[in-house]
Amino acid sequence: MEKVKKSENSRKNSNVTQQFEYKRRSGSKCFYNKFSFTRCVGVICEASTSVLSRYLGNSIPTCVCCEASGGDRLSPPPPVPANVTLTIRLGEKLDAKTGAIDRKPYGSVNYRQLSLVTRSGQSLYRLQIPPKPQHNNTKAVRTPPEIGEITVFRYTEIDNAPAPAKLTAGSLYQLWVHTAFNDTSSAFSSSDETLNAVWGLCKHTVKAATAFGVYIDGERERIPYEADGYINQLSHLACDANPEVGRYTVEYLLAHPTWPTEWSFHMPMMAAADYWFTGDITLSANNYEALKKKLLMEKARATDGLLRSVGIVDWPISERDNYNDGVDTRNQIGPEINTVVNAFYYHVLNKMADIAHATNREVDARLFTSKARQIYAAFNTVFFDPTRGIYIDGEGSTHTSLHANMFPLAFDLVPPTRQNAVADFVQSRGMACSVYGAQYLLESLFKSGRDNMIALGSTMTLEAWDRKYKPNLTWNHAWGASPANIISRYVLGVRPLKPGFKKILIAPQPGALTEVRGVVPTVVGPVAVNYQIGVLEVEIPEGTTARVVVPNKNKSITTRQQPQHRYPPQILINGVKATGVLVNGDVVVDDVGPGKSVLDIRPKSVL
């Protein structure tokens, strides 16, 4: 949310343009998308009252609000002359020169201009927003008819308001459409204000992007895609433990699949994430055969099991890090036997093995596990370049891209003895991927112990939206909110060790941060984490236990490749000496029970 000064003195013009900043939430009503699946997800139309904000020097004001999907409701004070035409502009971007809403924004950044004619005796008006032509696409998702058409905007301008009827703070409401969302169920703060701002931005984006009750790709198309859905799902669960939008998205996309190869793999990934986060296998059980088909096993090469398929690698095309020497600029590219597709294949074979086991399909579980082992061996033989110590883009290629290395690192395909070299290469490439790729880039860095790179996660959230990479970009695409789930799962370190958080891992990776604290929502209750150097305070819900990892700021990256040492490091738990285990340089205590515990590894505390 952009900060602006409060209102300046109104200009005494006969006709003025006024501005507002939306602040309070005053009321809501729930409607439902009615589709022929096993569930429907309610969307809430929430009224946000406005606060008069400021006038610009040229009398063109701006209404500033958080990015949201919805419309405006206008209630001008009496007396209101009839037949006055108000020009109302809604937009996401300001013109840097004038400070007004940019009326010709680049790409797919949103701008709408509407007219409203006042009527005698009428005191409340709701903007009627016409649909954009591209939203008449049969693949685009509609809002419930009770809500009507909506649009995405941050700013509003109202021209030609007669002076006697100047709008006040209570005259304008934003109707914000989103699914049910518990704003207080998650929290995060740290010693890095930029990271704190990124968390707030991502959390708001996750909520605002649920306006259709299904995860879509943003305002430009309003079409669900599998990769978008997966990243949305992880970040939504990091902010609010309500799984229904993710579940509906899985069902929707199984009925309406899209085209990229790797997007197919994201369906078992979404189903597995739902199972691990909720402990409920129903979604996977009900859709098991459809999920199994998403593995594309029929494309496997007979000799070694590797998939024979081109892939999207990353999107847009310009953010593929010159994959395969950039010889192919089509939507899906080779080599036919390539690293990215097969890294995903290995990953989803393991996910489907979990699902098969949980649904009592043990024959399938063994099949998927066996194929995953075969892929692991073939992958590390066919794609690894021993001279450079990193992975090539595919069979027959000599090029090594970020993507060929970050995906296997994120998906646990890299043997321990190779991880340092691969992680060094990934780190050296920086943000050579899109905001989609950033999900896996950040996972690969945290999994390889490079949590010192958290600054990359802070800055990339906005940098990756630069229009030079994607001229048709939108500013309301929640797959760019991956830092929300990275913060929850890795910076705070809260992840399920057993489905439904029946056992919890709490393993903060603060990197250079001197303090992190937060609350992560789970189906068993909130998990609180408060870390300061050497001291970790956790609060664990009733009915579960946790494996707690206290970060050791003095460890080196190389300790991650050393074997587990089973001698008791010095540790205090609630002031009492206790036994831990040193693993990868950090102190691990298993089976920590419910309630609040303070774990202290500072040398002076345990002497």
Coordinates of C-alpha atoms in Angstrom, one line a residue:
M1 CA 0.0 0.0 0.0
E2 CA 1.4 3.3 -1.0
K3 CA 1.6 5.9 1.7
V4 CA 0.3 9.3 1.0
K5 CA -0.3 12.5 3.0
K6 CA -3.7 13.2 4.4
S7 CA -6.1 15.6 2.7
E8 CA -4.9 19.1 1.8
N9 CA -7.3 22.0 1.8
S10 CA -9.9 21.5 -0.9
R11 CA -9.8 23.9 -3.8
K12 CA -12.8 26.1 -4.2
N13 CA -13.5 25.3 -7.8
S14 CA -17.0 24.9 -9.1
N15 CA -16.2 21.4 -10.3
V16 CA -13.5 19.4 -8.5
T17 CA -11.9 16.1 -8.8
Q18 CA -11.6 14.2 -5.5
Q19 CA -9.6 11.4 -4.1
F20 CA -9.9 8.7 -1.4
E21 CA -7.8 6.2 0.6
Y22 CA -9.7 3.0 1.6
K23 CA -9.1 2.1 5.2
R24 CA -11.7 0.4 7.3
R25 CA -13.7 -2.8 6.6
S26 CA -17.4 -2.1 7.3
G27 CA -19.5 -5.1 6.1
S28 CA -19.6 -8.1 3.9
K29 CA -21.9 -10.7 2.2
C30 CA -21.0 -14.1 0.9
F31 CA -21.9 -15.4 -2.5
Y32 CA -21.0 -18.7 -4.3
N33 CA -19.6 -19.6 -7.6
K34 CA -21.9 -22.4 -8.9
F35 CA -19.9 -25.0 -10.8
S36 CA -20.6 -28.7 -11.3
F37 CA -17.8 -29.9 -9.1
T38 CA -17.9 -31.5 -5.6
R39 CA -17.5 -28.1 -3.9
C40 CA -18.1 -24.5 -4.4
V41 CA -16.1 -21.7 -2.8
G42 CA -17.8 -18.6 -1.3
V43 CA -16.5 -15.2 -2.3
I44 CA -17.2 -12.2 0.0
C45 CA -18.1 -8.8 -1.2
E46 CA -16.6 -6.6 1.6
A47 CA -17.2 -2.9 1.8
S48 CA -14.2 -0.8 2.6
T49 CA -14.9 2.8 3.7
S50 CA -12.7 5.6 2.4
V51 CA -10.8 8.5 3.9
L52 CA -10.3 11.8 2.0
S53 CA -6.6 11.9 1.2
R54 CA -5.0 14.6 -0.9
Y55 CA -5.2 17.0 -3.9
L56 CA -2.4 17.2 -6.4
G57 CA -1.1 20.5 -7.7
N58 CA -3.1 20.3 -10.8
S59 CA -6.3 19.5 -9.0
I60 CA -6.2 15.9 -10.3
P61 CA -6.4 13.8 -7.2
T62 CA -5.8 10.1 -6.6
C63 CA -7.7 7.6 -4.5
V64 CA -5.1 5.3 -3.0
C65 CA -6.0 1.8 -1.8
C66 CA -4.5 -1.6 -1.5
E67 CA -4.6 -3.6 -4.8
A68 CA -8.0 -5.4 -4.9
S69 CA -10.6 -6.8 -7.1
G70 CA -14.0 -5.2 -6.9
G71 CA -15.8 -2.0 -7.7
D72 CA -16.8 1.4 -6.2
R73 CA -20.0 2.4 -4.5
L74 CA -20.6 6.2 -4.4
S75 CA -22.9 8.0 -1.9
P76 CA -22.6 11.8 -2.5
P77 CA -24.1 14.1 0.2
P78 CA -27.2 16.1 -0.7
P79 CA -28.1 18.2 -2.5
V80 CA -27.1 16.4 -5.7
P81 CA -28.2 17.9 -9.0
A82 CA -29.7 15.5 -11.5
N83 CA -28.1 14.7 -14.8
V84 CA -24.5 15.5 -13.8
T85 CA -22.1 13.2 -15.5
L86 CA -19.2 12.1 -13.3
T87 CA -16.1 10.6 -14.9
I88 CA -14.6 7.9 -12.7
R89 CA -11.2 6.4 -13.4
L90 CA -9.9 3.2 -11.8
G91 CA -6.3 2.1 -12.3
E92 CA -3.3 0.3 -10.9
K93 CA -0.5 2.7 -11.9
L94 CA 0.2 6.4 -11.6
D95 CA 1.7 8.6 -14.2
A96 CA 5.2 9.6 -12.9
K97 CA 5.0 13.1 -14.4
T98 CA 1.4 14.2 -13.4
G99 CA 0.7 12.0 -10.4
A100 CA -2.6 11.1 -11.9
I101 CA -3.7 7.6 -12.9
D102 CA -1.8 6.5 -15.9
R103 CA -4.4 6.3 -18.7
K104 CA -2.2 4.4 -21.1
P105 CA -0.3 2.0 -18.8
Y106 CA 2.1 -0.6 -20.3
G107 CA 1.4 -4.2 -20.7
S108 CA -1.8 -5.5 -19.0
V109 CA -1.6 -3.1 -16.1
N110 CA -5.2 -2.2 -15.5
Y111 CA -7.0 1.0 -16.3
R112 CA -10.7 1.6 -16.7
Q113 CA -12.7 4.8 -17.3
L114 CA -16.5 4.9 -16.6
S115 CA -19.3 7.5 -16.5
L116 CA -22.0 7.9 -13.9
V117 CA -25.0 10.1 -14.4
T118 CA -26.7 11.4 -11.2
R119 CA -30.4 11.1 -10.8
S120 CA -32.8 13.2 -8.8
G121 CA -33.5 11.8 -5.4
Q122 CA -30.9 9.0 -5.7
S123 CA -28.2 9.0 -3.0
L124 CA -26.4 5.7 -3.5
Y125 CA -24.8 4.6 -6.7
R126 CA -22.9 1.4 -7.6
L127 CA -20.5 1.5 -10.6
Q128 CA -21.6 -0.8 -13.4
I129 CA -18.3 -2.2 -14.8
P130 CA -18.5 -3.5 -18.3
P131 CA -16.5 -6.7 -19.0
K132 CA -13.3 -6.6 -21.0
P133 CA -13.5 -8.3 -24.4
Q134 CA -10.9 -10.9 -23.5
H135 CA -12.9 -11.9 -20.4
N136 CA -15.6 -13.2 -22.7
N137 CA -13.3 -16.0 -23.5
T138 CA -15.0 -19.3 -22.7
K139 CA -11.9 -20.3 -20.6
A140 CA -12.1 -17.2 -18.4
V141 CA -13.7 -17.6 -15.0
R142 CA -16.7 -15.5 -14.2
T143 CA -17.8 -14.0 -10.9
P144 CA -21.1 -15.0 -9.3
P145 CA -24.0 -13.2 -11.0
E146 CA -25.0 -11.7 -7.6
I147 CA -21.7 -9.8 -7.6
G148 CA -21.5 -8.9 -11.2
E149 CA -18.5 -7.7 -13.1
I150 CA -15.4 -6.5 -11.1
T151 CA -12.1 -5.0 -12.0
V152 CA -8.7 -4.6 -10.3
F153 CA -7.5 -1.2 -9.1
R154 CA -5.4 0.6 -6.6
Y155 CA -6.4 4.2 -7.4
T156 CA -9.6 6.1 -8.2
E157 CA -10.2 9.6 -9.6
I158 CA -13.6 11.3 -9.8
D159 CA -14.0 14.3 -12.1
N160 CA -16.8 16.9 -12.3
A161 CA -18.2 16.5 -8.8
P162 CA -20.3 19.7 -8.2
A163 CA -18.9 21.9 -5.4
P164 CA -22.1 21.7 -3.2
A165 CA -21.8 17.9 -3.3
K166 CA -18.1 17.5 -2.5
L167 CA -17.5 13.9 -1.5
T168 CA -16.5 13.2 2.1
A169 CA -14.7 10.3 3.8
G170 CA -18.0 8.4 4.1
S171 CA -19.0 9.0 0.5
L172 CA -17.1 6.3 -1.3
Y173 CA -16.7 2.6 -0.6
Q174 CA -14.6 0.0 -2.3
L175 CA -16.4 -3.3 -2.8
W176 CA -13.6 -5.8 -2.3
V177 CA -14.3 -9.3 -3.5
H178 CA -12.3 -12.2 -2.0
T179 CA -12.9 -15.5 -0.3
A180 CA -13.2 -15.9 3.4
F181 CA -9.8 -15.1 4.9
N182 CA -8.6 -14.8 8.5
D183 CA -6.2 -11.8 8.5
T184 CA -5.0 -12.6 12.0
S185 CA -4.1 -16.3 11.6
S186 CA -0.6 -15.5 10.3
A187 CA 2.1 -13.0 11.1
F188 CA 5.7 -12.2 10.4
S189 CA 8.3 -9.6 11.4
S190 CA 12.1 -9.6 11.2
S191 CA 15.1 -7.3 11.6
D192 CA 14.8 -6.5 7.8
E193 CA 12.2 -4.0 7.1
T194 CA 12.3 -4.7 3.3
L195 CA 11.5 -8.4 4.0
N196 CA 8.7 -7.3 6.3
A197 CA 7.2 -5.2 3.6
V198 CA 7.5 -8.1 1.1
W199 CA 5.6 -10.3 3.5
G200 CA 2.8 -7.8 3.8
L201 CA 2.6 -7.3 0.1
C202 CA 2.5 -11.0 -0.6
K203 CA -0.1 -11.7 2.1
H204 CA -2.3 -9.0 0.7
T205 CA -1.8 -10.3 -2.8
V206 CA -2.8 -13.8 -1.8
K207 CA -6.1 -12.6 -0.3
A208 CA -6.9 -10.2 -3.1
A209 CA -6.2 -12.8 -5.8
T210 CA -9.0 -15.1 -4.5
A211 CA -11.8 -13.0 -6.0
F212 CA -13.1 -15.8 -8.2
G213 CA -13.0 -18.6 -5.7
V214 CA -10.4 -20.3 -7.8
Y215 CA -6.7 -19.4 -8.4
I216 CA -6.4 -17.6 -11.7
D217 CA -3.4 -16.1 -13.6
G218 CA -4.4 -12.5 -13.0
E219 CA -6.7 -9.9 -14.5
R220 CA -5.3 -10.2 -18.1
E221 CA -6.8 -13.6 -18.8
R222 CA -8.7 -14.7 -15.7
I223 CA -7.8 -18.3 -16.5
P224 CA -6.6 -20.9 -14.0
Y225 CA -3.2 -22.5 -14.7
E226 CA -1.6 -25.4 -12.8
A227 CA 1.7 -23.7 -11.9
D228 CA 0.0 -20.5 -10.8
G229 CA -2.4 -22.6 -8.8
Y230 CA 0.4 -24.5 -7.0
I231 CA 2.3 -21.4 -5.9
N232 CA -1.0 -19.7 -5.0
Q233 CA -1.9 -22.7 -2.9
L234 CA 1.4 -22.8 -0.9
S235 CA 1.3 -19.1 -0.2
H236 CA -2.4 -19.1 0.7
L237 CA -1.8 -21.9 3.2
A238 CA 1.1 -20.0 4.6
C239 CA -1.2 -17.0 5.3
D240 CA -4.5 -18.8 6.2
A241 CA -5.1 -22.5 6.8
N242 CA -8.2 -22.7 4.6
P243 CA -7.6 -25.2 1.9
E244 CA -10.9 -24.9 -0.1
V245 CA -9.7 -22.6 -2.9
G246 CA -6.8 -24.9 -3.6
R247 CA -9.0 -28.0 -3.6
Y248 CA -11.5 -26.4 -5.9
T249 CA -8.6 -25.3 -8.2
V250 CA -7.4 -28.9 -8.5
E251 CA -10.9 -30.1 -9.5
Y252 CA -11.3 -27.2 -11.9
L253 CA -7.9 -27.8 -13.6
L254 CA -8.4 -31.6 -13.9
A255 CA -11.5 -30.7 -15.9
H256 CA -9.9 -27.8 -17.7
P257 CA -6.2 -28.6 -18.2
T258 CA -3.7 -26.3 -19.9
W259 CA -0.9 -27.0 -22.3
P260 CA 2.7 -26.8 -20.7
T261 CA 4.3 -30.1 -19.9
E262 CA 5.5 -29.2 -16.4
W263 CA 2.1 -27.7 -15.6
S264 CA 0.6 -31.2 -15.8
F265 CA 3.0 -32.3 -13.0
H266 CA 1.7 -29.5 -10.7
M267 CA -1.6 -31.3 -10.3
P268 CA -0.2 -34.2 -8.2
M269 CA 2.0 -31.5 -6.4
M270 CA -1.2 -29.6 -5.4
A271 CA -3.0 -32.7 -4.3
A272 CA 0.0 -33.8 -2.2
A273 CA 0.4 -30.4 -0.7
D274 CA -3.3 -30.5 0.3
Y275 CA -2.8 -33.9 1.9
W276 CA 0.4 -32.9 3.8
F277 CA -1.0 -29.6 5.0
T278 CA -4.5 -30.9 6.1
G279 CA -4.1 -34.7 6.7
D280 CA -7.2 -35.3 4.6
I281 CA -6.6 -37.6 1.6
T282 CA -10.1 -37.2 0.2
L283 CA -9.2 -34.9 -2.7
S284 CA -6.5 -37.3 -3.9
A285 CA -8.6 -40.3 -3.4
N286 CA -11.5 -38.9 -5.3
N287 CA -9.3 -37.9 -8.2
Y288 CA -6.7 -40.6 -8.1
E289 CA -6.8 -41.9 -11.6
A290 CA -6.9 -38.4 -13.1
L291 CA -3.8 -37.4 -11.0
K292 CA -2.0 -40.6 -12.1
K293 CA -2.4 -39.7 -15.7
K294 CA -0.7 -36.3 -15.0
L295 CA 2.6 -38.2 -14.6
L296 CA 2.9 -38.7 -18.3
M297 CA 4.6 -42.1 -17.8
E298 CA 3.7 -43.1 -21.3
K299 CA 6.4 -40.7 -22.5
A300 CA 9.2 -42.6 -20.6
R301 CA 12.2 -43.9 -22.6
A302 CA 12.4 -47.6 -22.3
T303 CA 16.1 -47.8 -21.7
D304 CA 16.5 -45.6 -18.6
G305 CA 13.0 -44.3 -17.8
L306 CA 13.7 -40.6 -18.6
L307 CA 10.8 -38.7 -20.1
R308 CA 11.0 -37.8 -23.7
S309 CA 9.2 -34.4 -23.8
V310 CA 9.8 -30.8 -24.5
G311 CA 8.9 -28.4 -21.7
I312 CA 8.0 -24.8 -21.0
V313 CA 11.1 -24.5 -18.7
D314 CA 10.1 -20.9 -17.6
W315 CA 7.8 -18.2 -18.7
P316 CA 8.1 -15.7 -20.3
I317 CA 10.6 -17.0 -22.9
S318 CA 13.1 -14.3 -22.1
E319 CA 13.6 -15.7 -18.6
R320 CA 14.8 -19.1 -19.5
D321 CA 18.5 -18.2 -18.9
N322 CA 19.3 -19.1 -22.6
Y323 CA 18.2 -22.7 -22.0
N324 CA 19.7 -25.0 -24.6
D325 CA 21.7 -22.1 -26.0
G326 CA 18.5 -20.3 -26.8
V327 CA 18.2 -22.3 -30.1
D328 CA 14.5 -22.6 -29.7
T329 CA 12.1 -19.8 -28.9
R330 CA 8.8 -21.7 -29.1
N331 CA 6.4 -21.9 -26.1
Q332 CA 7.8 -25.4 -25.3
I333 CA 11.5 -26.2 -26.1
G334 CA 14.0 -29.1 -26.1
P335 CA 16.2 -31.0 -25.9
E336 CA 13.7 -33.8 -26.1
I337 CA 15.4 -35.5 -23.1
N338 CA 15.9 -32.5 -20.8
T339 CA 16.8 -31.7 -17.3
V340 CA 13.8 -29.6 -16.2
V341 CA 11.0 -32.0 -17.3
N342 CA 12.8 -35.0 -15.8
A343 CA 13.5 -33.1 -12.5
F344 CA 9.7 -32.5 -12.2
Y345 CA 9.0 -36.1 -13.2
Y346 CA 11.2 -37.4 -10.4
H347 CA 9.5 -35.1 -8.0
V348 CA 6.0 -36.0 -8.8
L349 CA 6.7 -39.7 -8.9
N350 CA 7.6 -39.3 -5.2
K351 CA 4.5 -37.2 -4.6
M352 CA 2.3 -39.8 -6.2
A353 CA 4.0 -42.6 -4.2
D354 CA 2.8 -40.7 -1.0
I355 CA -0.7 -40.4 -2.4
A356 CA -0.8 -44.1 -3.5
H357 CA 0.3 -45.2 -0.1
A358 CA -2.2 -43.0 1.7
T359 CA -5.0 -44.3 -0.4
N360 CA -3.9 -48.0 0.1
R361 CA -2.7 -48.5 -3.4
E362 CA 0.5 -50.2 -2.4
V363 CA 1.2 -51.7 -5.9
D364 CA 1.2 -48.3 -7.4
A365 CA 3.2 -46.9 -4.5
R366 CA 6.0 -49.4 -5.1
L367 CA 5.8 -48.7 -8.9
F368 CA 6.2 -45.0 -8.4
T369 CA 9.0 -45.4 -5.9
S370 CA 10.9 -47.8 -8.2
K371 CA 10.5 -45.4 -11.2
A372 CA 11.8 -42.5 -9.0
R373 CA 14.9 -44.5 -8.1
Q374 CA 15.5 -45.3 -11.8
I375 CA 15.1 -41.6 -12.7
Y376 CA 17.5 -40.6 -9.9
A377 CA 20.2 -42.8 -11.3
A378 CA 19.7 -41.9 -15.0
F379 CA 19.4 -38.2 -14.2
N380 CA 22.7 -38.1 -12.5
T381 CA 24.3 -40.1 -15.3
V382 CA 22.9 -38.4 -18.4
F383 CA 22.7 -34.8 -17.3
F384 CA 25.7 -34.3 -15.0
D385 CA 28.8 -32.7 -16.4
P386 CA 31.7 -34.0 -14.1
T387 CA 34.1 -31.5 -15.5
R388 CA 32.1 -28.5 -14.4
G389 CA 30.4 -30.2 -11.5
I390 CA 26.9 -29.1 -12.6
Y391 CA 24.0 -30.2 -14.8
I392 CA 23.6 -29.5 -18.5
D393 CA 20.2 -28.5 -20.0
G394 CA 19.6 -31.9 -21.7
E395 CA 20.9 -34.8 -23.7
G396 CA 23.0 -33.5 -26.5
S397 CA 23.4 -30.0 -25.1
T398 CA 26.5 -28.4 -23.6
H399 CA 24.8 -25.4 -22.2
T400 CA 24.2 -25.1 -18.4
S401 CA 21.4 -22.9 -17.2
L402 CA 20.1 -21.8 -13.9
H403 CA 17.0 -23.9 -14.5
A404 CA 18.9 -27.1 -15.2
N405 CA 20.4 -26.8 -11.7
M406 CA 17.9 -25.1 -9.5
F407 CA 15.1 -27.7 -10.2
P408 CA 17.2 -30.8 -9.3
L409 CA 18.5 -28.9 -6.2
A410 CA 15.0 -28.0 -5.1
F411 CA 13.7 -31.5 -5.8
D412 CA 16.4 -33.4 -3.9
L413 CA 18.0 -34.9 -7.0
V414 CA 21.5 -33.7 -6.3
P415 CA 23.7 -36.1 -4.3
P416 CA 25.3 -34.6 -1.1
T417 CA 28.8 -34.6 -2.6
R418 CA 27.6 -32.5 -5.5
Q419 CA 25.4 -30.0 -3.7
N420 CA 28.0 -27.3 -2.9
A421 CA 29.1 -27.0 -6.6
V422 CA 25.5 -26.9 -7.9
A423 CA 24.4 -24.5 -5.2
D424 CA 27.4 -22.2 -6.0
F425 CA 26.4 -22.2 -9.6
V426 CA 22.7 -21.5 -8.8
Q427 CA 23.7 -18.7 -6.5
S428 CA 26.0 -17.2 -9.1
R429 CA 23.2 -16.9 -11.6
G430 CA 21.1 -14.7 -9.4
M431 CA 17.5 -14.0 -10.5
A432 CA 17.9 -15.4 -14.0
C433 CA 14.4 -16.7 -14.0
S434 CA 10.8 -15.5 -13.8
V435 CA 8.6 -15.0 -10.7
Y436 CA 7.4 -18.6 -11.4
G437 CA 11.0 -19.8 -11.3
A438 CA 11.7 -17.8 -8.2
Q439 CA 9.6 -20.3 -6.2
Y440 CA 12.0 -23.1 -7.0
L441 CA 15.1 -20.9 -7.0
L442 CA 14.4 -19.9 -3.4
E443 CA 13.6 -23.4 -2.4
S444 CA 16.9 -24.7 -3.9
L445 CA 18.9 -22.0 -2.0
F446 CA 17.3 -22.7 1.3
K447 CA 17.5 -26.5 0.9
S448 CA 21.2 -26.2 0.2
G449 CA 21.8 -24.0 3.2
R450 CA 22.1 -20.7 1.4
D451 CA 19.7 -18.9 3.6
N452 CA 22.1 -16.0 3.5
M453 CA 20.5 -15.3 0.1
I454 CA 17.2 -14.2 1.7
A455 CA 17.9 -10.7 0.5
L456 CA 17.3 -12.1 -3.0
G457 CA 13.8 -13.0 -2.0
S458 CA 13.2 -9.5 -0.7
T459 CA 14.3 -7.7 -3.8
M460 CA 13.1 -10.0 -6.5
T461 CA 9.4 -9.7 -5.6
L462 CA 9.2 -6.3 -7.4
E463 CA 12.3 -6.5 -9.7
A464 CA 10.9 -9.6 -11.5
W465 CA 7.9 -7.6 -12.6
D466 CA 10.0 -5.3 -14.8
R467 CA 8.2 -4.9 -18.1
K468 CA 11.4 -5.4 -20.1
Y469 CA 11.1 -9.1 -19.3
K470 CA 7.4 -9.4 -20.0
P471 CA 5.8 -6.6 -22.0
N472 CA 2.2 -7.8 -21.3
L473 CA 2.7 -8.3 -17.6
T474 CA 0.0 -7.8 -15.0
W475 CA 0.3 -6.3 -11.6
N476 CA -2.1 -8.7 -9.9
H477 CA -0.6 -12.1 -10.5
A478 CA -0.3 -14.1 -7.3
W479 CA 2.3 -16.5 -8.6
G480 CA 4.7 -13.6 -7.8
A481 CA 3.8 -14.0 -4.1
S482 CA 6.1 -17.0 -3.5
P483 CA 8.0 -15.2 -0.7
A484 CA 5.0 -15.7 1.5
N485 CA 5.3 -19.5 1.5
I486 CA 9.2 -19.3 1.5
I487 CA 9.1 -17.1 4.6
S488 CA 6.6 -19.5 6.3
R489 CA 8.2 -22.8 5.3
Y490 CA 11.9 -21.8 5.4
V491 CA 12.6 -18.5 7.2
L492 CA 10.3 -19.4 10.0
G493 CA 10.9 -23.1 9.1
V494 CA 7.4 -24.5 9.8
R495 CA 6.6 -27.6 7.7
P496 CA 4.7 -30.8 8.3
L497 CA 6.7 -33.9 9.2
K498 CA 3.6 -36.0 9.1
P499 CA 0.4 -35.3 7.1
G500 CA -1.9 -32.8 8.8
F501 CA 0.9 -31.5 11.0
K502 CA 0.6 -34.5 13.3
K503 CA 4.3 -33.9 13.8
I504 CA 5.8 -30.5 13.0
L505 CA 9.2 -29.4 11.8
I506 CA 10.3 -26.0 13.2
A507 CA 13.7 -25.2 11.6
P508 CA 14.2 -21.5 11.1
Q509 CA 16.7 -20.4 8.5
P510 CA 17.3 -16.7 9.3
G511 CA 20.4 -16.2 7.3
A512 CA 21.8 -12.8 8.1
L513 CA 18.7 -11.7 10.0
T514 CA 19.3 -11.1 13.7
E515 CA 15.6 -11.6 14.6
V516 CA 12.6 -13.4 13.1
R517 CA 9.2 -13.9 14.6
G518 CA 5.9 -15.1 13.3
V519 CA 2.8 -17.2 13.5
V520 CA 2.1 -20.0 10.9
P521 CA -1.4 -21.3 10.7
T522 CA -2.0 -25.1 10.6
V523 CA -5.0 -27.4 10.8
V524 CA -4.0 -28.3 14.4
G525 CA -3.6 -24.6 15.5
P526 CA -1.1 -21.8 15.2
V527 CA 2.6 -22.4 15.5
A528 CA 4.5 -19.4 16.9
V529 CA 8.2 -18.9 16.3
N530 CA 10.5 -16.2 17.8
Y531 CA 14.2 -16.4 17.1
Q532 CA 17.0 -14.2 18.2
I533 CA 20.6 -15.2 17.8
G534 CA 21.2 -18.4 19.8
V535 CA 17.7 -18.5 21.3
L536 CA 14.6 -20.0 19.8
E537 CA 11.2 -19.7 21.4
V538 CA 8.4 -21.9 20.0
E539 CA 4.8 -22.5 20.8
I540 CA 3.3 -25.8 19.7
P541 CA -0.4 -26.6 19.4
E542 CA -2.0 -29.3 21.6
G543 CA -2.2 -32.8 20.2
T544 CA 1.1 -32.7 18.3
T545 CA 4.8 -32.6 18.8
A546 CA 7.7 -31.0 17.0
R547 CA 11.2 -31.5 15.9
V548 CA 12.9 -28.2 16.6
V549 CA 16.1 -27.1 14.9
V550 CA 18.0 -24.2 16.6
P551 CA 20.1 -22.3 14.1
N552 CA 23.8 -22.1 14.8
K553 CA 25.1 -18.8 13.4
N554 CA 28.7 -20.0 13.6
K555 CA 28.3 -22.9 11.2
S556 CA 29.7 -22.9 7.7
I557 CA 27.9 -24.1 4.6
T558 CA 30.3 -27.0 4.3
T559 CA 28.9 -28.5 7.5
R560 CA 25.8 -29.4 5.6
Q561 CA 27.6 -32.1 3.8
Q562 CA 29.1 -33.7 6.9
P563 CA 27.5 -36.7 8.6
Q564 CA 25.2 -36.4 11.5
H565 CA 27.1 -36.3 14.8
R566 CA 25.4 -38.0 17.7
Y567 CA 27.0 -36.3 20.7
P568 CA 25.0 -34.0 22.9
P569 CA 25.6 -30.3 22.1
Q570 CA 25.1 -27.8 24.9
I571 CA 21.5 -26.6 25.1
L572 CA 19.0 -25.4 27.6
I573 CA 15.2 -26.0 27.3
N574 CA 13.2 -23.7 29.5
G575 CA 16.3 -23.2 31.6
V576 CA 17.0 -26.9 32.1
K577 CA 20.0 -28.6 30.5
A578 CA 18.9 -31.0 27.8
T579 CA 20.4 -33.3 25.1
G580 CA 20.3 -32.4 21.5
V581 CA 21.9 -33.7 18.3
L582 CA 24.2 -31.7 16.0
V583 CA 22.9 -32.0 12.4
N584 CA 24.4 -30.0 9.6
G585 CA 25.9 -27.6 12.2
D586 CA 22.5 -26.9 13.9
V587 CA 21.2 -28.2 17.2
V588 CA 18.2 -30.5 16.8
V589 CA 15.8 -31.5 19.6
D590 CA 13.1 -34.1 18.8
D591 CA 9.6 -34.6 20.2
V592 CA 9.2 -31.2 21.8
G593 CA 5.7 -31.2 23.3
P594 CA 2.8 -28.8 23.2
G595 CA 3.0 -25.3 24.7
K596 CA 5.7 -22.8 24.9
S597 CA 9.4 -23.8 24.9
V598 CA 12.6 -21.7 25.0
L599 CA 15.7 -23.4 23.5
D600 CA 19.0 -21.7 24.2
I601 CA 22.3 -22.7 22.7
R602 CA 24.3 -19.6 23.7
P603 CA 27.6 -20.8 25.2
K604 CA 27.4 -18.7 28.3
S605 CA 23.9 -19.9 29.0
V606 CA 24.8 -23.5 29.1
L607 CA 28.0 -23.4 31.1

